[in-house]
Short mmCIF file of the C-alpha atoms (twelve columns), coordinates in Angstrom:
data_MODEL
# 
_entry.id   MODEL 
# 
loop_
_atom_site.group_PDB 
_atom_site.id 
_atom_site.type_symbol 
_atom_site.label_atom_id 
_atom_site.label_alt_id 
_atom_site.label_comp_id 
_atom_site.label_asym_id 
_atom_site.label_seq_id 
_atom_site.Cartn_x 
_atom_site.Cartn_y 
_atom_site.Cartn_z 
_atom_site.pdbx_PDB_model_num 
ATOM 1   C CA . MET A 1   -49.653 -42.397 -3.762  1 
ATOM 2   C CA . SER A 2   -47.178 -39.847 -5.684  1 
ATOM 3   C CA . ASN A 3   -43.624 -40.789 -6.294  1 
ATOM 4   C CA . GLN A 4   -42.647 -37.569 -5.764  1 
ATOM 5   C CA . PRO A 5   -40.234 -36.728 -3.146  1 
ATOM 6   C CA . SER A 6   -40.738 -33.852 -0.921  1 
ATOM 7   C CA . PRO A 7   -39.052 -30.749 -0.805  1 
ATOM 8   C CA . SER A 8   -36.118 -30.055 0.700   1 
ATOM 9   C CA . PRO A 9   -37.005 -27.537 3.073   1 
ATOM 10  C CA . VAL A 10  -35.414 -23.674 2.379   1 
ATOM 11  C CA . LYS A 11  -31.909 -23.303 4.401   1 
ATOM 12  C CA . VAL A 12  -31.920 -20.357 6.135   1 
ATOM 13  C CA . LEU A 13  -28.194 -18.410 7.607   1 
ATOM 14  C CA . VAL A 14  -29.374 -15.702 10.523  1 
ATOM 15  C CA . VAL A 15  -26.026 -13.421 11.084  1 
ATOM 16  C CA . GLU A 16  -26.827 -11.915 14.057  1 
ATOM 17  C CA . ASP A 17  -24.550 -10.334 16.900  1 
ATOM 18  C CA . ASP A 18  -27.630 -10.199 19.540  1 
ATOM 19  C CA . PRO A 19  -27.962 -13.109 21.516  1 
ATOM 20  C CA . LEU A 20  -32.013 -12.839 22.764  1 
ATOM 21  C CA . LEU A 21  -32.683 -12.137 18.151  1 
ATOM 22  C CA . ARG A 22  -30.557 -14.312 17.597  1 
ATOM 23  C CA . GLU A 23  -32.286 -17.429 19.613  1 
ATOM 24  C CA . LEU A 24  -35.817 -15.946 18.997  1 
ATOM 25  C CA . LEU A 25  -35.381 -15.711 14.833  1 
ATOM 26  C CA . PHE A 26  -33.757 -19.237 14.743  1 
ATOM 27  C CA . THR A 27  -36.708 -20.889 16.663  1 
ATOM 28  C CA . TYR A 28  -39.344 -19.151 14.768  1 
ATOM 29  C CA . PHE A 29  -37.887 -20.128 11.314  1 
ATOM 30  C CA . ASN A 30  -37.027 -23.726 12.898  1 
ATOM 31  C CA . GLU A 31  -40.788 -23.342 13.616  1 
ATOM 32  C CA . GLN A 32  -42.109 -22.555 10.885  1 
ATOM 33  C CA . GLY A 33  -39.891 -25.495 8.947   1 
ATOM 34  C CA . TYR A 34  -36.809 -23.821 7.752   1 
ATOM 35  C CA . LEU A 35  -33.673 -25.647 8.205   1 
ATOM 36  C CA . THR A 36  -31.812 -22.383 9.925   1 
ATOM 37  C CA . ARG A 37  -28.349 -22.127 11.462  1 
ATOM 38  C CA . THR A 38  -27.099 -19.402 13.008  1 
ATOM 39  C CA . GLU A 39  -23.480 -16.939 13.154  1 
ATOM 40  C CA . SER A 40  -22.727 -13.831 15.358  1 
ATOM 41  C CA . ASP A 41  -19.421 -13.282 14.743  1 
ATOM 42  C CA . GLY A 42  -19.060 -11.035 10.772  1 
ATOM 43  C CA . ALA A 43  -15.592 -11.998 10.645  1 
ATOM 44  C CA . HIS A 44  -16.676 -16.090 9.645   1 
ATOM 45  C CA . ALA A 45  -20.420 -15.597 8.402   1 
ATOM 46  C CA . LEU A 46  -18.249 -15.263 4.201   1 
ATOM 47  C CA . GLU A 47  -17.183 -19.234 5.456   1 
ATOM 48  C CA . ARG A 48  -20.595 -20.102 7.145   1 
ATOM 49  C CA . VAL A 49  -22.305 -19.691 3.263   1 
ATOM 50  C CA . ARG A 50  -19.351 -20.830 1.304   1 
ATOM 51  C CA . GLU A 51  -19.492 -24.366 3.722   1 
ATOM 52  C CA . GLU A 52  -23.684 -23.766 3.743   1 
ATOM 53  C CA . VAL A 53  -24.840 -21.786 0.542   1 
ATOM 54  C CA . PRO A 54  -28.131 -21.552 1.959   1 
ATOM 55  C CA . ASP A 55  -30.584 -19.768 0.662   1 
ATOM 56  C CA . VAL A 56  -31.470 -17.004 3.092   1 
ATOM 57  C CA . VAL A 57  -29.026 -15.242 4.659   1 
ATOM 58  C CA . ILE A 58  -30.396 -12.664 6.841   1 
ATOM 59  C CA . LEU A 59  -27.531 -10.469 7.718   1 
ATOM 60  C CA . ASP A 60  -27.303 -7.749  10.487  1 
ATOM 61  C CA . VAL A 61  -25.862 -4.679  9.467   1 
ATOM 62  C CA . ASN A 62  -23.867 -3.946  13.030  1 
ATOM 63  C CA . LEU A 63  -21.866 -7.191  13.258  1 
ATOM 64  C CA . PRO A 64  -17.914 -7.653  15.009  1 
ATOM 65  C CA . GLY A 65  -15.096 -8.892  13.564  1 
ATOM 66  C CA . LYS A 66  -17.022 -7.621  10.041  1 
ATOM 67  C CA . ASP A 67  -19.847 -5.544  9.687   1 
ATOM 68  C CA . GLY A 68  -23.180 -6.367  6.938   1 
ATOM 69  C CA . PHE A 69  -22.022 -4.092  4.461   1 
ATOM 70  C CA . THR A 70  -18.888 -4.884  4.184   1 
ATOM 71  C CA . ILE A 71  -19.820 -8.856  4.324   1 
ATOM 72  C CA . CYS A 72  -22.926 -8.016  1.748   1 
ATOM 73  C CA . ARG A 73  -20.434 -6.234  -1.263  1 
ATOM 74  C CA . GLU A 74  -17.532 -9.379  -0.921  1 
ATOM 75  C CA . LEU A 75  -20.659 -12.062 -1.107  1 
ATOM 76  C CA . ARG A 76  -22.914 -10.839 -3.443  1 
ATOM 77  C CA . PRO A 77  -20.761 -11.906 -6.712  1 
ATOM 78  C CA . THR A 78  -20.185 -15.336 -5.977  1 
ATOM 79  C CA . PHE A 79  -24.074 -15.547 -3.804  1 
ATOM 80  C CA . SER A 80  -26.960 -16.669 -5.933  1 
ATOM 81  C CA . GLY A 81  -29.772 -16.717 -3.164  1 
ATOM 82  C CA . VAL A 82  -31.559 -14.612 -1.033  1 
ATOM 83  C CA . ILE A 83  -29.599 -11.882 1.187   1 
ATOM 84  C CA . ILE A 84  -32.173 -9.531  4.199   1 
ATOM 85  C CA . MET A 85  -30.098 -6.869  5.976   1 
ATOM 86  C CA . LEU A 86  -31.608 -6.018  9.508   1 
ATOM 87  C CA . THR A 87  -30.555 -3.014  11.433  1 
ATOM 88  C CA . ARG A 88  -31.850 -0.245  13.764  1 
ATOM 89  C CA . ARG A 89  -30.356 2.044   11.952  1 
ATOM 90  C CA . SER A 90  -33.172 4.785   10.252  1 
ATOM 91  C CA . ASP A 91  -31.003 6.496   7.556   1 
ATOM 92  C CA . LYS A 92  -32.661 6.366   4.008   1 
ATOM 93  C CA . LEU A 93  -29.096 6.336   2.507   1 
ATOM 94  C CA . ASP A 94  -27.869 3.629   4.015   1 
ATOM 95  C CA . HIS A 95  -30.847 1.523   3.077   1 
ATOM 96  C CA . MET A 96  -29.874 2.499   -0.561  1 
ATOM 97  C CA . ILE A 97  -26.119 1.185   0.290   1 
ATOM 98  C CA . GLY A 98  -27.428 -1.715  1.306   1 
ATOM 99  C CA . LEU A 99  -29.857 -2.192  -1.365  1 
ATOM 100 C CA . GLU A 100 -26.860 -1.370  -4.019  1 
ATOM 101 C CA . LEU A 101 -24.252 -3.909  -2.904  1 
ATOM 102 C CA . GLY A 102 -26.554 -6.273  -4.029  1 
ATOM 103 C CA . ALA A 103 -28.791 -7.400  -0.856  1 
ATOM 104 C CA . ASP A 104 -32.980 -7.673  -1.455  1 
ATOM 105 C CA . ASN A 105 -34.042 -6.100  0.795   1 
ATOM 106 C CA . TYR A 106 -33.530 -4.157  3.408   1 
ATOM 107 C CA . LEU A 107 -35.674 -4.036  6.699   1 
ATOM 108 C CA . ALA A 108 -35.753 -1.984  9.946   1 
ATOM 109 C CA . LYS A 109 -34.981 -3.239  13.454  1 
ATOM 110 C CA . PRO A 110 -37.670 -3.851  15.386  1 
ATOM 111 C CA . ILE A 111 -39.651 -6.684  12.628  1 
ATOM 112 C CA . GLU A 112 -43.077 -8.423  13.336  1 
ATOM 113 C CA . PHE A 113 -41.294 -12.033 12.192  1 
ATOM 114 C CA . ARG A 114 -43.928 -12.481 10.239  1 
ATOM 115 C CA . LEU A 115 -43.553 -9.853  8.150   1 
ATOM 116 C CA . LEU A 116 -40.194 -10.450 7.797   1 
ATOM 117 C CA . GLU A 117 -40.873 -14.346 6.773   1 
ATOM 118 C CA . ALA A 118 -43.540 -12.924 3.912   1 
ATOM 119 C CA . HIS A 119 -40.034 -10.933 2.945   1 
ATOM 120 C CA . LEU A 120 -38.404 -13.495 2.750   1 
ATOM 121 C CA . LYS A 121 -41.294 -15.719 0.604   1 
ATOM 122 C CA . ALA A 122 -41.250 -12.879 -1.829  1 
ATOM 123 C CA . CYS A 123 -37.561 -12.106 -2.243  1 
ATOM 124 C CA . LEU A 124 -37.483 -16.505 -2.963  1 
ATOM 125 C CA . ARG A 125 -40.369 -15.874 -5.637  1 
ATOM 126 C CA . ARG A 126 -38.226 -13.534 -7.842  1 
ATOM 127 C CA . LEU A 127 -35.502 -15.528 -7.764  1 
ATOM 128 C CA . ARG A 128 -38.253 -18.304 -10.109 1 
ATOM 129 C CA . GLY A 129 -36.975 -21.293 -7.541  1 
ATOM 130 C CA . GLN A 130 -33.612 -21.481 -8.909  1 
ATOM 131 C CA . PRO A 131 -31.149 -23.022 -6.110  1 
ATOM 132 C CA . ALA A 132 -29.040 -20.633 -4.823  1 
ATOM 133 C CA . GLN A 133 -25.133 -21.621 -5.445  1 
ATOM 134 C CA . VAL A 134 -22.098 -20.048 -4.535  1 
ATOM 135 C CA . SER A 135 -19.754 -20.178 -7.699  1 
ATOM 136 C CA . VAL A 136 -16.059 -20.743 -7.343  1 
ATOM 137 C CA . PRO A 137 -14.473 -16.953 -6.937  1 
ATOM 138 C CA . GLY A 138 -12.175 -15.928 -9.655  1 
ATOM 139 C CA . ASN A 139 -13.129 -16.254 -13.982 1 
ATOM 140 C CA . GLU A 140 -16.926 -15.598 -13.862 1 
ATOM 141 C CA . LEU A 141 -19.599 -13.572 -12.452 1 
ATOM 142 C CA . ARG A 142 -22.692 -12.946 -12.974 1 
ATOM 143 C CA . TYR A 143 -25.645 -9.859  -11.839 1 
ATOM 144 C CA . GLY A 144 -28.658 -10.481 -13.271 1 
ATOM 145 C CA . GLN A 145 -28.742 -10.478 -16.547 1 
ATOM 146 C CA . PHE A 146 -25.039 -9.706  -16.860 1 
ATOM 147 C CA . ARG A 147 -22.651 -11.991 -16.804 1 
ATOM 148 C CA . ILE A 148 -18.317 -12.168 -17.556 1 
ATOM 149 C CA . ASP A 149 -15.814 -14.370 -17.985 1 
ATOM 150 C CA . ARG A 150 -12.176 -13.840 -17.907 1 
ATOM 151 C CA . GLY A 151 -11.021 -17.034 -18.969 1 
ATOM 152 C CA . SER A 152 -12.783 -16.439 -22.432 1 
ATOM 153 C CA . ARG A 153 -12.351 -12.819 -22.269 1 
ATOM 154 C CA . SER A 154 -16.479 -12.825 -22.653 1 
ATOM 155 C CA . ALA A 155 -19.689 -10.715 -21.379 1 
ATOM 156 C CA . TRP A 156 -23.382 -10.987 -22.212 1 
ATOM 157 C CA . VAL A 157 -26.231 -9.670  -21.223 1 
ATOM 158 C CA . SER A 158 -28.864 -12.121 -21.520 1 
ATOM 159 C CA . ASP A 159 -27.975 -14.020 -25.098 1 
ATOM 160 C CA . ARG A 160 -26.523 -10.975 -26.458 1 
ATOM 161 C CA . GLU A 161 -22.814 -10.832 -26.499 1 
ATOM 162 C CA . LEU A 162 -21.310 -7.343  -26.375 1 
ATOM 163 C CA . SER A 163 -18.614 -6.759  -28.323 1 
ATOM 164 C CA . LEU A 164 -16.110 -5.074  -26.108 1 
ATOM 165 C CA . GLN A 165 -11.872 -3.639  -27.041 1 
ATOM 166 C CA . THR A 166 -9.351  -4.624  -24.684 1 
ATOM 167 C CA . ALA A 167 -9.072  -2.310  -22.966 1 
ATOM 168 C CA . GLU A 168 -12.572 -2.434  -22.478 1 
ATOM 169 C CA . PHE A 169 -13.429 -5.374  -20.716 1 
ATOM 170 C CA . ASP A 170 -10.328 -4.998  -18.158 1 
ATOM 171 C CA . LEU A 171 -12.434 -1.898  -17.391 1 
ATOM 172 C CA . LEU A 172 -15.870 -3.599  -16.732 1 
ATOM 173 C CA . TRP A 173 -13.732 -6.528  -15.879 1 
ATOM 174 C CA . LEU A 174 -12.323 -4.520  -13.287 1 
ATOM 175 C CA . LEU A 175 -15.855 -2.851  -12.132 1 
ATOM 176 C CA . ALA A 176 -17.511 -6.401  -12.269 1 
ATOM 177 C CA . THR A 177 -15.449 -7.228  -9.101  1 
ATOM 178 C CA . ARG A 178 -15.898 -4.121  -7.181  1 
ATOM 179 C CA . ALA A 179 -19.427 -4.274  -7.724  1 
ATOM 180 C CA . GLY A 180 -20.792 -1.587  -4.945  1 
ATOM 181 C CA . GLU A 181 -17.665 0.353   -4.247  1 
ATOM 182 C CA . VAL A 182 -16.807 3.429   -5.506  1 
ATOM 183 C CA . LEU A 183 -13.885 3.306   -7.220  1 
ATOM 184 C CA . SER A 184 -11.813 6.972   -8.155  1 
ATOM 185 C CA . ARG A 185 -10.390 7.536   -11.642 1 
ATOM 186 C CA . ASP A 186 -7.251  7.158   -9.407  1 
ATOM 187 C CA . GLN A 187 -7.782  4.205   -8.525  1 
ATOM 188 C CA . ILE A 188 -9.299  2.848   -11.435 1 
ATOM 189 C CA . MET A 189 -5.914  4.166   -13.815 1 
ATOM 190 C CA . SER A 190 -3.632  2.659   -11.202 1 
ATOM 191 C CA . GLU A 191 -5.342  -0.629  -11.494 1 
ATOM 192 C CA . LEU A 192 -5.276  -1.181  -15.118 1 
ATOM 193 C CA . ARG A 193 -2.082  0.593   -15.662 1 
ATOM 194 C CA . GLY A 194 -0.144  0.906   -12.923 1 
ATOM 195 C CA . ILE A 195 -0.160  4.918   -12.970 1 
ATOM 196 C CA . ASP A 196 -1.561  8.316   -11.017 1 
ATOM 197 C CA . HIS A 197 -4.088  9.999   -12.505 1 
ATOM 198 C CA . ASP A 198 -2.849  13.685  -13.542 1 
ATOM 199 C CA . GLY A 199 -6.554  15.058  -13.061 1 
ATOM 200 C CA . VAL A 200 -6.588  16.154  -17.173 1 
ATOM 201 C CA . ASP A 201 -6.678  12.535  -19.292 1 
ATOM 202 C CA . ARG A 202 -10.310 11.904  -19.806 1 
ATOM 203 C CA . SER A 203 -9.831  7.963   -21.180 1 
ATOM 204 C CA . ILE A 204 -11.521 6.187   -18.275 1 
ATOM 205 C CA . ASP A 205 -14.178 8.612   -18.563 1 
ATOM 206 C CA . MET A 206 -14.516 8.271   -22.271 1 
ATOM 207 C CA . ARG A 207 -13.784 4.447   -22.479 1 
ATOM 208 C CA . ILE A 208 -16.961 4.374   -19.276 1 
ATOM 209 C CA . SER A 209 -18.952 6.364   -21.782 1 
ATOM 210 C CA . ARG A 210 -18.415 3.239   -24.797 1 
ATOM 211 C CA . LEU A 211 -19.290 0.706   -21.778 1 
ATOM 212 C CA . ARG A 212 -22.268 2.589   -21.654 1 
ATOM 213 C CA . GLN A 213 -23.606 2.646   -25.184 1 
ATOM 214 C CA . THR A 214 -22.424 -1.044  -25.654 1 
ATOM 215 C CA . LEU A 215 -25.046 -2.329  -22.132 1 
ATOM 216 C CA . ALA A 216 -27.485 -0.651  -23.387 1 
ATOM 217 C CA . ASP A 217 -27.102 1.583   -20.087 1 
ATOM 218 C CA . ASN A 218 -28.920 4.997   -20.314 1 
ATOM 219 C CA . GLY A 219 -26.329 7.326   -20.571 1 
ATOM 220 C CA . ASP A 220 -29.120 10.563  -19.088 1 
ATOM 221 C CA . SER A 221 -29.715 7.835   -16.705 1 
ATOM 222 C CA . PRO A 222 -27.483 4.789   -16.056 1 
ATOM 223 C CA . ALA A 223 -28.602 1.569   -13.914 1 
ATOM 224 C CA . ARG A 224 -25.447 -1.103  -14.452 1 
ATOM 225 C CA . ILE A 225 -22.382 1.557   -14.751 1 
ATOM 226 C CA . LYS A 226 -23.617 4.700   -12.152 1 
ATOM 227 C CA . THR A 227 -21.380 8.216   -11.430 1 
ATOM 228 C CA . VAL A 228 -20.889 8.959   -7.544  1 
ATOM 229 C CA . ARG A 229 -20.022 13.142  -7.974  1 
ATOM 230 C CA . GLY A 230 -17.013 13.914  -7.453  1 
ATOM 231 C CA . GLN A 231 -15.879 10.538  -6.504  1 
ATOM 232 C CA . GLY A 232 -15.619 7.872   -9.442  1 
ATOM 233 C CA . TYR A 233 -18.306 5.180   -10.519 1 
ATOM 234 C CA . LEU A 234 -20.114 1.886   -9.205  1 
ATOM 235 C CA . PHE A 235 -20.611 -1.057  -10.887 1 
ATOM 236 C CA . SER A 236 -24.877 -2.331  -10.004 1 
ATOM 237 C CA . VAL A 237 -25.582 -5.579  -8.937  1 
ATOM 238 C CA . TYR A 238 -29.109 -5.060  -10.356 1 
ATOM 239 C CA . ASP A 239 -30.446 -5.028  -13.525 1 
ATOM 240 C CA . ARG A 240 -32.814 -1.758  -14.495 1 
ATOM 241 C CA . GLU A 241 -35.935 -3.565  -13.778 1 
ATOM 242 C CA . ASP A 242 -34.831 -5.169  -10.638 1 
ATOM 243 C CA . LEU A 243 -34.212 -2.345  -9.027  1 
ATOM 244 C CA . PRO A 244 -35.939 -1.871  -6.066  1 
ATOM 245 C CA . ALA A 245 -38.082 1.620   -5.818  1 
ATOM 246 C CA . MET A 246 -36.511 3.199   -3.545  1 
ATOM 247 C CA . ILE A 247 -33.184 3.579   -6.000  1 
ATOM 248 C CA . ARG A 248 -34.862 4.485   -9.398  1 
ATOM 249 C CA . PRO A 249 -35.192 8.125   -8.245  1 
ATOM 250 C CA . PHE A 250 -31.338 8.779   -7.738  1 
ATOM 251 C CA . LEU A 251 -30.823 7.368   -10.936 1 
ATOM 252 C CA . THR A 252 -29.281 9.523   -12.651 1 
ATOM 253 C CA . SER A 253 -25.613 10.365  -14.712 1 
ATOM 254 C CA . GLU A 254 -24.215 11.685  -11.859 1 
ATOM 255 C CA . HIS A 255 -25.419 10.349  -9.239  1 
ATOM 256 C CA . GLN A 256 -24.641 10.933  -5.458  1 
ATOM 257 C CA . LEU A 257 -24.411 9.361   -2.570  1 
# 
């Protein structure tokens, strides 16, 4: 007779404002052995995740209170579990943005529940069995193999500590705390120096170039810090090897959303 404890059920939070679909998802996943909870209001979703720490968040895009894209962007820096976004939108750009913001998968409605569960299981396998965690926002951020600690002013890729000058660390921290969001040169200059960009100063571009070299982020096809033509720079939550296949064709130094 085995003395090993039974594995804990996977905790799923369904954030969906359609009452019928929300109830159907709740019933299906409960019947499959998941510990399922639901939320209908986007404004309450972040609080629910931080309180309950689910393993999986199934997140609708069009929500009252706060949309799914905003929730995903705000949640991902401190949540290590699976985020699966559901939408009736067919625009591939929306799919790409959802994945860029940190979703593990982005699926179109209507979807067969068994297929949704199959995607959920695949995402959980990619976590290599690590439990979901919600870290305390503040000093440390993690994205895949990348980690940055404001307290020690240090950053690592895998086990390699990065050699960063003060100004480079400040820029990297700013980008990482706003992961998935395009920051213009004006915004970066204002945040770091408290002044507006004059359209001539190229110091931000030079600092970005040095950061890419330090991160070993290919300048011709960067995966971590990307240029959004005519808009600014975007810090991606994905390591290159973990990028969904649909995003890879868009990875150029002049990436345009």
